[in-house]
PDB file of C-alpha atoms in Angstrom:
ATOM      1  CA  MET A   9     263.871  84.196 -34.313  1.00 41.00           C
ATOM      2  CA  ALA A  10     260.948  83.317 -31.746  1.00 42.00           C
ATOM      3  CA  PHE A  11     261.001  86.808 -30.830  1.00 39.00           C
ATOM      4  CA  GLY A  12     260.994  88.219 -34.490  1.00 43.00           C
ATOM      5  CA  SER A  13     257.967  85.740 -35.212  1.00 41.00           C
ATOM      6  CA  ARG A  14     255.840  87.007 -32.011  1.00 40.00           C
ATOM      7  CA  SER A  15     256.324  90.659 -33.312  1.00 40.00           C
ATOM      8  CA  ARG A  16     255.067  90.116 -36.699  1.00 40.00           C
ATOM      9  CA  ALA A  17     252.161  88.106 -35.555  1.00 41.00           C
ATOM     10  CA  PRO A  18     249.693  90.785 -34.226  1.00 42.00           C
ATOM     11  CA  HIS A  19     250.198  92.745 -37.444  1.00 50.00           C
ATOM     12  CA  ALA A  20     249.457  89.762 -39.543  1.00 50.00           C
ATOM     13  CA  GLY A  21     246.487  88.842 -37.491  1.00 55.00           C
ATOM     14  CA  LYS A  22     244.986  92.556 -37.648  1.00 62.00           C
ATOM     15  CA  LEU A  23     245.457  92.706 -41.513  1.00 66.00           C
ATOM     16  CA  ASN A  24     243.492  89.402 -41.710  1.00 70.00           C
ATOM     17  CA  ASP A  25     240.822  90.433 -39.522  1.00 67.00           C
ATOM     18  CA  ALA A  26     240.657  93.617 -41.609  1.00 68.00           C
ATOM     19  CA  LYS A  27     240.255  91.833 -44.656  1.00 66.00           C
ATOM     20  CA  GLN A  28     237.500  89.481 -43.294  1.00 67.00           C
ATOM     21  CA  ILE A  29     235.545  92.674 -42.260  1.00 69.00           C
ATOM     22  CA  ILE A  30     235.760  94.124 -45.506  1.00 64.00           C
ATOM     23  CA  SER A  31     234.914  91.032 -47.256  1.00 66.00           C
ATOM     24  CA  ASN A  32     231.728  90.585 -45.111  1.00 66.00           C
ATOM     25  CA  LEU A  33     230.789  94.403 -45.649  1.00 64.00           C
ATOM     26  CA  TRP A  34     231.615  94.875 -49.394  1.00 63.00           C
ATOM     27  CA  GLY A  35     232.350  91.349 -50.760  1.00 66.00           C
ATOM     28  CA  PRO A  36     235.602  89.555 -51.483  1.00 72.00           C
ATOM     29  CA  SER A  37     236.227  91.529 -54.840  1.00 66.00           C
ATOM     30  CA  GLU A  38     236.692  94.606 -53.047  1.00 65.00           C
ATOM     31  CA  VAL A  39     239.352  93.394 -50.407  1.00 64.00           C
ATOM     32  CA  GLU A  40     242.513  93.953 -52.042  1.00 71.00           C
ATOM     33  CA  LYS A  41     241.435  97.404 -53.302  1.00 67.00           C
ATOM     34  CA  SER A  42     240.407  98.603 -50.081  1.00 63.00           C
ATOM     35  CA  ILE A  43     243.575  97.189 -48.220  1.00 64.00           C
ATOM     36  CA  GLU A  44     245.634  99.084 -50.648  1.00 66.00           C
ATOM     37  CA  GLU A  45     243.657 102.327 -50.135  1.00 63.00           C
ATOM     38  CA  PHE A  46     244.103 101.980 -46.476  1.00 60.00           C
ATOM     39  CA  GLN A  47     247.624 101.397 -46.701  1.00 60.00           C
ATOM     40  CA  SER A  48     248.337 104.228 -49.126  1.00 57.00           C
ATOM     41  CA  VAL A  49     246.541 106.558 -46.744  1.00 55.00           C
ATOM     42  CA  LEU A  50     248.426 105.496 -43.712  1.00 54.00           C
ATOM     43  CA  LYS A  51     251.667 105.769 -45.344  1.00 53.00           C
ATOM     44  CA  ASN A  52     251.169 109.425 -46.549  1.00 51.00           C
ATOM     45  CA  ASP A  53     249.184 110.343 -43.467  1.00 50.00           C
ATOM     46  CA  GLY A  54     250.349 109.938 -39.808  1.00 51.00           C
ATOM     47  CA  GLY A  55     249.023 111.111 -36.500  1.00 55.00           C
ATOM     48  CA  ASP A  56     247.768 114.760 -35.623  1.00 59.00           C
ATOM     49  CA  LEU A  57     249.805 114.861 -32.602  1.00 53.00           C
ATOM     50  CA  ASP A  58     252.882 114.477 -34.763  1.00 61.00           C
ATOM     51  CA  SER A  59     252.102 116.994 -37.083  1.00 65.00           C
ATOM     52  CA  ARG A  60     253.396 120.506 -37.253  1.00 70.00           C
ATOM     53  CA  TRP A  61     251.474 123.784 -37.996  1.00 71.00           C
ATOM     54  CA  SER A  62     254.110 124.531 -40.669  1.00 67.00           C
ATOM     55  CA  GLU A  63     252.749 121.548 -42.608  1.00 68.00           C
ATOM     56  CA  LEU A  64     249.554 123.705 -43.353  1.00 69.00           C
ATOM     57  CA  LEU A  65     251.912 125.317 -45.820  1.00 74.00           C
ATOM     58  CA  ASP A  66     252.579 122.005 -47.726  1.00 72.00           C
ATOM     59  CA  GLU A  67     250.209 120.698 -50.415  1.00 74.00           C
ATOM     60  CA  PRO A  68     247.621 119.330 -50.069  1.00 73.00           C
ATOM     61  CA  HIS A  69     247.162 120.613 -46.530  1.00 76.00           C
ATOM     62  CA  SER A  70     247.549 124.350 -47.577  1.00 83.00           C
ATOM     63  CA  ARG A  71     244.630 123.774 -50.156  1.00 86.00           C
ATOM     64  CA  VAL A  72     242.170 122.524 -47.499  1.00 87.00           C
ATOM     65  CA  ALA A  73     243.136 125.246 -45.089  1.00 88.00           C
ATOM     66  CA  LEU A  74     242.635 127.830 -47.568  1.00 91.00           C
ATOM     67  CA  ILE A  75     239.313 126.129 -48.617  1.00 91.00           C
ATOM     68  CA  GLY A  76     238.348 125.954 -44.982  1.00 91.00           C
ATOM     69  CA  GLY A  77     239.262 129.639 -44.087  1.00 92.00           C
ATOM     70  CA  THR A  78     237.623 131.201 -47.256  1.00 94.00           C
ATOM     71  CA  LEU A  79     234.491 129.125 -46.651  1.00 94.00           C
ATOM     72  CA  PHE A  80     234.096 130.438 -43.222  1.00 94.00           C
ATOM     73  CA  VAL A  81     235.066 134.203 -44.267  1.00 95.00           C
ATOM     74  CA  LEU A  82     232.200 133.812 -47.126  1.00 95.00           C
ATOM     75  CA  GLN A  83     229.744 132.151 -44.590  1.00 94.00           C
ATOM     76  CA  GLN A  84     230.096 135.013 -42.055  1.00 94.00           C
ATOM     77  CA  PHE A  85     230.299 137.943 -44.706  1.00 95.00           C
ATOM     78  CA  ALA A  86     227.258 136.469 -46.336  1.00 94.00           C
ATOM     79  CA  GLY A  87     225.342 138.017 -43.429  1.00 90.00           C
ATOM     80  CA  ILE A  88     223.670 135.352 -41.452  1.00 90.00           C
ATOM     81  CA  ASN A  89     224.070 136.964 -38.004  1.00 87.00           C
ATOM     82  CA  ALA A  90     223.217 140.487 -39.344  1.00 87.00           C
ATOM     83  CA  VAL A  91     220.115 139.056 -40.998  1.00 87.00           C
ATOM     84  CA  LEU A  92     218.909 137.031 -38.099  1.00 84.00           C
ATOM     85  CA  TYR A  93     219.596 140.511 -35.857  1.00 80.00           C
ATOM     86  CA  PHE A  94     217.452 142.503 -38.585  1.00 77.00           C
ATOM     87  CA  SER A  95     214.837 140.100 -38.872  1.00 76.00           C
ATOM     88  CA  SER A  96     213.073 141.263 -35.792  1.00 74.00           C
ATOM     89  CA  LEU A  97     212.730 144.822 -37.413  1.00 72.00           C
ATOM     90  CA  THR A  98     211.668 143.176 -40.659  1.00 70.00           C
ATOM     91  CA  PHE A  99     208.749 141.299 -39.028  1.00 72.00           C
ATOM     92  CA  LYS A 100     207.646 144.550 -36.935  1.00 70.00           C
ATOM     93  CA  ASP A 101     207.489 146.337 -40.129  1.00 64.00           C
ATOM     94  CA  ALA A 102     205.290 143.894 -41.553  1.00 59.00           C
ATOM     95  CA  GLY A 103     202.935 143.967 -38.339  1.00 63.00           C
ATOM     96  CA  ILE A 104     204.489 141.159 -36.365  1.00 66.00           C
ATOM     97  CA  THR A 105     204.995 143.000 -33.234  1.00 64.00           C
ATOM     98  CA  ASN A 106     204.864 139.964 -31.081  1.00 64.00           C
ATOM     99  CA  GLY A 107     208.768 139.090 -30.261  1.00 64.00           C
ATOM    100  CA  ALA A 108     207.680 135.465 -29.457  1.00 71.00           C
ATOM    101  CA  LEU A 109     205.719 135.016 -32.633  1.00 74.00           C
ATOM    102  CA  ALA A 110     208.677 136.469 -34.591  1.00 72.00           C
ATOM    103  CA  SER A 111     210.974 134.027 -32.874  1.00 77.00           C
ATOM    104  CA  LEU A 112     208.765 131.214 -33.469  1.00 82.00           C
ATOM    105  CA  TYR A 113     209.058 131.635 -37.283  1.00 80.00           C
ATOM    106  CA  VAL A 114     212.657 131.896 -37.012  1.00 83.00           C
ATOM    107  CA  GLY A 115     212.997 128.810 -34.897  1.00 85.00           C
ATOM    108  CA  LEU A 116     210.529 126.778 -37.443  1.00 90.00           C
ATOM    109  CA  THR A 117     212.641 127.947 -40.425  1.00 88.00           C
ATOM    110  CA  ASN A 118     215.822 126.771 -38.780  1.00 86.00           C
ATOM    111  CA  LEU A 119     214.338 123.555 -37.823  1.00 91.00           C
ATOM    112  CA  ALA A 120     212.875 123.027 -41.370  1.00 92.00           C
ATOM    113  CA  GLY A 121     216.426 123.770 -42.740  1.00 90.00           C
ATOM    114  CA  ALA A 122     218.068 121.346 -40.547  1.00 90.00           C
ATOM    115  CA  LEU A 123     215.618 118.466 -41.395  1.00 93.00           C
ATOM    116  CA  GLY A 124     216.188 119.464 -45.158  1.00 91.00           C
ATOM    117  CA  ALA A 125     219.862 119.046 -44.723  1.00 89.00           C
ATOM    118  CA  LEU A 126     219.747 115.862 -43.003  1.00 88.00           C
ATOM    119  CA  TYR A 127     217.664 114.495 -45.685  1.00 90.00           C
ATOM    120  CA  LEU A 128     219.574 115.857 -48.653  1.00 90.00           C
ATOM    121  CA  VAL A 129     223.214 115.828 -47.537  1.00 85.00           C
ATOM    122  CA  ASP A 130     223.894 112.108 -48.398  1.00 83.00           C
ATOM    123  CA  ARG A 131     221.541 112.362 -51.359  1.00 86.00           C
ATOM    124  CA  GLN A 132     222.654 115.401 -53.255  1.00 86.00           C
ATOM    125  CA  GLY A 133     226.240 115.513 -51.993  1.00 86.00           C
ATOM    126  CA  ARG A 134     228.119 118.148 -49.886  1.00 88.00           C
ATOM    127  CA  GLN A 135     229.337 120.540 -53.093  1.00 90.00           C
ATOM    128  CA  LYS A 136     225.870 120.580 -54.402  1.00 92.00           C
ATOM    129  CA  LEU A 137     224.300 121.495 -51.413  1.00 93.00           C
ATOM    130  CA  ILE A 138     226.475 124.279 -50.529  1.00 95.00           C
ATOM    131  CA  ILE A 139     226.323 125.741 -54.021  1.00 96.00           C
ATOM    132  CA  GLY A 140     222.466 125.459 -53.964  1.00 95.00           C
ATOM    133  CA  SER A 141     222.548 127.053 -50.511  1.00 96.00           C
ATOM    134  CA  TYR A 142     224.400 130.000 -51.549  1.00 97.00           C
ATOM    135  CA  VAL A 143     222.292 130.645 -54.734  1.00 97.00           C
ATOM    136  CA  GLY A 144     219.371 130.576 -52.707  1.00 96.00           C
ATOM    137  CA  MET A 145     220.828 133.114 -49.982  1.00 96.00           C
ATOM    138  CA  ALA A 146     221.847 135.475 -52.945  1.00 97.00           C
ATOM    139  CA  ILE A 147     218.520 135.330 -54.459  1.00 96.00           C
ATOM    140  CA  SER A 148     217.012 136.251 -51.015  1.00 94.00           C
ATOM    141  CA  MET A 149     219.069 139.098 -50.480  1.00 93.00           C
ATOM    142  CA  PHE A 150     218.479 140.585 -53.860  1.00 95.00           C
ATOM    143  CA  LEU A 151     214.709 140.084 -53.235  1.00 93.00           C
ATOM    144  CA  VAL A 152     214.762 141.908 -50.053  1.00 90.00           C
ATOM    145  CA  VAL A 153     216.939 144.652 -51.877  1.00 92.00           C
ATOM    146  CA  TYR A 154     214.169 144.990 -54.481  1.00 92.00           C
ATOM    147  CA  ALA A 155     211.598 145.373 -51.863  1.00 88.00           C
ATOM    148  CA  ILE A 156     213.132 147.990 -49.905  1.00 85.00           C
ATOM    149  CA  SER A 157     214.664 149.798 -52.948  1.00 86.00           C
ATOM    150  CA  PHE A 158     211.742 150.139 -55.405  1.00 84.00           C
ATOM    151  CA  PRO A 159     208.584 152.085 -55.045  1.00 79.00           C
ATOM    152  CA  ILE A 160     205.971 149.317 -54.663  1.00 82.00           C
ATOM    153  CA  ASP A 161     202.846 148.654 -52.463  1.00 82.00           C
ATOM    154  CA  GLU A 162     203.903 148.881 -48.809  1.00 79.00           C
ATOM    155  CA  GLU A 163     202.148 145.564 -48.079  1.00 81.00           C
ATOM    156  CA  LEU A 164     203.656 143.850 -50.941  1.00 85.00           C
ATOM    157  CA  ARG A 165     207.192 145.305 -49.723  1.00 82.00           C
ATOM    158  CA  ASN A 166     206.520 143.914 -46.507  1.00 82.00           C
ATOM    159  CA  ASN A 167     205.642 140.421 -47.701  1.00 83.00           C
ATOM    160  CA  LEU A 168     208.645 140.436 -50.171  1.00 88.00           C
ATOM    161  CA  SER A 169     210.960 141.344 -47.087  1.00 85.00           C
ATOM    162  CA  ILE A 170     209.524 138.567 -45.158  1.00 87.00           C
ATOM    163  CA  LEU A 171     209.704 136.161 -47.748  1.00 90.00           C
ATOM    164  CA  GLY A 172     213.329 137.078 -48.532  1.00 89.00           C
ATOM    165  CA  THR A 173     214.435 136.830 -44.819  1.00 90.00           C
ATOM    166  CA  ILE A 174     212.609 133.418 -44.384  1.00 92.00           C
ATOM    167  CA  LEU A 175     214.147 132.143 -47.488  1.00 94.00           C
ATOM    168  CA  TYR A 176     217.542 133.271 -46.772  1.00 94.00           C
ATOM    169  CA  MET A 177     217.545 131.610 -43.264  1.00 93.00           C
ATOM    170  CA  LEU A 178     215.997 128.381 -44.731  1.00 95.00           C
ATOM    171  CA  THR A 179     218.753 128.005 -47.484  1.00 95.00           C
ATOM    172  CA  TYR A 180     221.274 128.994 -45.027  1.00 95.00           C
ATOM    173  CA  ALA A 181     220.082 126.106 -42.558  1.00 94.00           C
ATOM    174  CA  ILE A 182     220.108 123.601 -45.518  1.00 94.00           C
ATOM    175  CA  GLY A 183     223.579 123.883 -46.920  1.00 92.00           C
ATOM    176  CA  SER A 184     225.756 126.825 -45.965  1.00 92.00           C
ATOM    177  CA  GLY A 185     225.479 126.396 -42.118  1.00 90.00           C
ATOM    178  CA  PRO A 186     225.799 122.973 -41.529  1.00 90.00           C
ATOM    179  CA  VAL A 187     227.595 121.457 -44.662  1.00 91.00           C
ATOM    180  CA  THR A 188     230.523 123.959 -44.391  1.00 91.00           C
ATOM    181  CA  GLY A 189     231.396 122.279 -40.600  1.00 87.00           C
ATOM    182  CA  LEU A 190     231.051 118.799 -42.133  1.00 87.00           C
ATOM    183  CA  ILE A 191     233.056 118.960 -45.178  1.00 89.00           C
ATOM    184  CA  ILE A 192     236.316 120.744 -43.876  1.00 88.00           C
ATOM    185  CA  PRO A 193     237.329 117.671 -41.659  1.00 86.00           C
ATOM    186  CA  GLU A 194     236.302 115.336 -44.544  1.00 84.00           C
ATOM    187  CA  LEU A 195     238.698 117.086 -46.903  1.00 84.00           C
ATOM    188  CA  SER A 196     241.338 117.046 -44.157  1.00 80.00           C
ATOM    189  CA  SER A 197     243.726 114.075 -43.800  1.00 76.00           C
ATOM    190  CA  SER A 198     243.953 112.697 -40.279  1.00 73.00           C
ATOM    191  CA  ARG A 199     247.384 114.084 -39.660  1.00 75.00           C
ATOM    192  CA  THR A 200     246.507 117.689 -39.946  1.00 80.00           C
ATOM    193  CA  ARG A 201     242.510 117.607 -39.456  1.00 80.00           C
ATOM    194  CA  GLY A 202     243.050 119.066 -35.923  1.00 81.00           C
ATOM    195  CA  LYS A 203     244.890 121.871 -37.078  1.00 85.00           C
ATOM    196  CA  ILE A 204     242.895 122.741 -40.080  1.00 87.00           C
ATOM    197  CA  MET A 205     239.776 122.809 -37.998  1.00 88.00           C
ATOM    198  CA  SER A 206     241.239 124.853 -35.227  1.00 88.00           C
ATOM    199  CA  PHE A 207     242.435 127.451 -38.437  1.00 89.00           C
ATOM    200  CA  SER A 208     239.257 127.391 -39.999  1.00 90.00           C
ATOM    201  CA  PHE A 209     237.178 128.078 -36.686  1.00 90.00           C
ATOM    202  CA  SER A 210     239.566 130.825 -35.589  1.00 92.00           C
ATOM    203  CA  VAL A 211     238.717 132.579 -38.861  1.00 92.00           C
ATOM    204  CA  HIS A 212     235.057 132.024 -38.381  1.00 93.00           C
ATOM    205  CA  TRP A 213     235.045 133.675 -34.935  1.00 92.00           C
ATOM    206  CA  VAL A 214     237.176 136.714 -36.214  1.00 94.00           C
ATOM    207  CA  CYS A 215     234.718 137.273 -38.934  1.00 93.00           C
ATOM    208  CA  ASN A 216     231.615 136.769 -36.789  1.00 91.00           C
ATOM    209  CA  PHE A 217     233.251 139.468 -34.604  1.00 92.00           C
ATOM    210  CA  LEU A 218     233.978 141.864 -37.325  1.00 92.00           C
ATOM    211  CA  VAL A 219     230.324 141.502 -38.827  1.00 89.00           C
ATOM    212  CA  GLY A 220     228.762 142.169 -35.393  1.00 86.00           C
ATOM    213  CA  LEU A 221     230.856 145.154 -34.602  1.00 88.00           C
ATOM    214  CA  PHE A 222     230.586 146.914 -38.056  1.00 89.00           C
ATOM    215  CA  PHE A 223     226.975 145.928 -39.135  1.00 87.00           C
ATOM    216  CA  LEU A 224     224.862 148.557 -37.359  1.00 85.00           C
ATOM    217  CA  GLU A 225     227.428 151.255 -38.337  1.00 89.00           C
ATOM    218  CA  LEU A 226     227.281 150.257 -42.022  1.00 89.00           C
ATOM    219  CA  THR A 227     223.425 150.205 -42.133  1.00 86.00           C
ATOM    220  CA  GLU A 228     223.264 153.793 -40.501  1.00 88.00           C
ATOM    221  CA  LYS A 229     225.890 155.201 -42.931  1.00 90.00           C
ATOM    222  CA  PHE A 230     224.957 153.534 -46.297  1.00 90.00           C
ATOM    223  CA  GLY A 231     221.204 151.900 -45.545  1.00 86.00           C
ATOM    224  CA  VAL A 232     220.085 148.559 -45.315  1.00 85.00           C
ATOM    225  CA  ALA A 233     219.553 147.968 -49.121  1.00 88.00           C
ATOM    226  CA  PRO A 234     223.222 148.387 -49.965  1.00 91.00           C
ATOM    227  CA  VAL A 235     224.395 146.307 -46.844  1.00 91.00           C
ATOM    228  CA  TYR A 236     221.852 143.463 -47.989  1.00 92.00           C
ATOM    229  CA  GLY A 237     223.134 143.853 -51.434  1.00 93.00           C
ATOM    230  CA  SER A 238     226.606 143.067 -50.556  1.00 95.00           C
ATOM    231  CA  PHE A 239     225.629 140.020 -48.423  1.00 94.00           C
ATOM    232  CA  GLY A 240     223.778 138.975 -51.733  1.00 95.00           C
ATOM    233  CA  ALA A 241     226.752 139.303 -53.815  1.00 97.00           C
ATOM    234  CA  VAL A 242     229.090 137.588 -51.257  1.00 97.00           C
ATOM    235  CA  SER A 243     226.766 134.573 -51.522  1.00 96.00           C
ATOM    236  CA  ALA A 244     226.819 134.657 -55.199  1.00 97.00           C
ATOM    237  CA  PHE A 245     230.710 134.535 -54.906  1.00 97.00           C
ATOM    238  CA  ALA A 246     230.554 131.618 -52.668  1.00 96.00           C
ATOM    239  CA  ALA A 247     228.570 129.796 -54.833  1.00 96.00           C
ATOM    240  CA  ILE A 248     231.024 130.413 -57.587  1.00 96.00           C
ATOM    241  CA  PHE A 249     234.073 129.558 -55.264  1.00 95.00           C
ATOM    242  CA  SER A 250     232.302 126.155 -54.154  1.00 94.00           C
ATOM    243  CA  TYR A 251     231.801 125.203 -57.657  1.00 93.00           C
ATOM    244  CA  TYR A 252     235.477 125.833 -58.616  1.00 91.00           C
ATOM    245  CA  PHE A 253     237.424 124.913 -55.513  1.00 88.00           C
ATOM    246  CA  LEU A 254     235.379 122.368 -53.563  1.00 87.00           C
ATOM    247  CA  VAL A 255     235.656 118.678 -54.170  1.00 82.00           C
ATOM    248  CA  GLU A 256     232.843 116.282 -53.516  1.00 81.00           C
ATOM    249  CA  THR A 257     233.382 113.864 -50.481  1.00 80.00           C
ATOM    250  CA  LYS A 258     230.016 111.991 -50.623  1.00 79.00           C
ATOM    251  CA  GLY A 259     230.890 108.223 -50.924  1.00 73.00           C
ATOM    252  CA  ARG A 260     234.349 108.682 -51.710  1.00 73.00           C
ATOM    253  CA  SER A 261     237.647 107.212 -49.661  1.00 70.00           C
ATOM    254  CA  LEU A 262     240.123 109.113 -48.206  1.00 70.00           C
ATOM    255  CA  GLU A 263     242.723 108.425 -50.925  1.00 69.00           C
ATOM    256  CA  GLU A 264     240.313 109.386 -53.556  1.00 73.00           C
ATOM    257  CA  ILE A 265     239.567 112.810 -51.829  1.00 72.00           C
ATOM    258  CA  GLU A 266     243.259 113.620 -51.378  1.00 71.00           C
ATOM    259  CA  MET A 267     244.078 112.644 -54.846  1.00 71.00           C
ATOM    260  CA  SER A 268     241.346 115.013 -56.228  1.00 71.00           C
ATOM    261  CA  LEU A 269     243.083 117.675 -54.023  1.00 70.00           C
ATOM    262  CA  ASN A 270     246.521 116.752 -55.175  1.00 67.00           C
ATOM    263  CA  PRO A 271     247.207 114.848 -58.234  1.00 56.00           C
ATOM    264  CA  ASN A 272     250.723 114.196 -57.136  1.00 57.00           C
ATOM    265  CA  PHE A 273     249.456 112.250 -54.044  1.00 50.00           C
ATOM    266  CA  ALA A 274     249.531 108.814 -55.877  1.00 46.00           C
ATOM    267  CA  LYS A 275     253.276 109.479 -56.835  1.00 47.00           C
ATOM    268  CA  ARG A 276     254.706 110.022 -53.613  1.00 45.00           C
ATOM    269  CA  ASP A 277     257.108 107.641 -51.910  1.00 41.00           C
TER     270      ASP A 277
END
């Protein structure tokens, strides 16, 4: 009996400590609700080391893996690396022959986007930021396509090309770039988070390699405008995908996120 009492004491003490911390942080009224959420998540979760790769085929892990892989496919085939590569030629055509100056423009644009992401990510939410980012990227690409394809004044064409390129990189840096890597682990349960992230980043690097391998060949065969137009189309599709398949994670508990991904979560024993 003495041994049994000692084995239960640490657990009870930790539970009481947890209740005290929650009460101090959020108030006494939130204690029971928060403890129930933690216990529910722990009951249905487990540790990443105990999970198997085959569990990614089960709901809701399969949905999160699908979302993560698809987001990285769309991110890469929206053309960020290709646009960065081609930006030096865009600046050169506009008369900016100084490579260091062109790199400075790109660096300042990325810095501005990163600062914008820091400010907006917890104010607007992950889903809205990704959707807005891809809409901006699509508009930017179609602006460049318009500048290249239609017979307009050369100076105006060059200025529109630079504007579209800078706007594309800015909107990417605000949402699609950083938030994609942020929202996937937030959607994942602790049990499969490591494996889902490994799968998602594997997809990322494969797509990165494919875009780098075929971009120049495609531009030589079809021209810059059709390739950039396809980047714009992928960006538009990514915005639609994010609207229908992503769930917001800002300010939500682990249980609320998992219930959004799988309505049967609360019914599991």
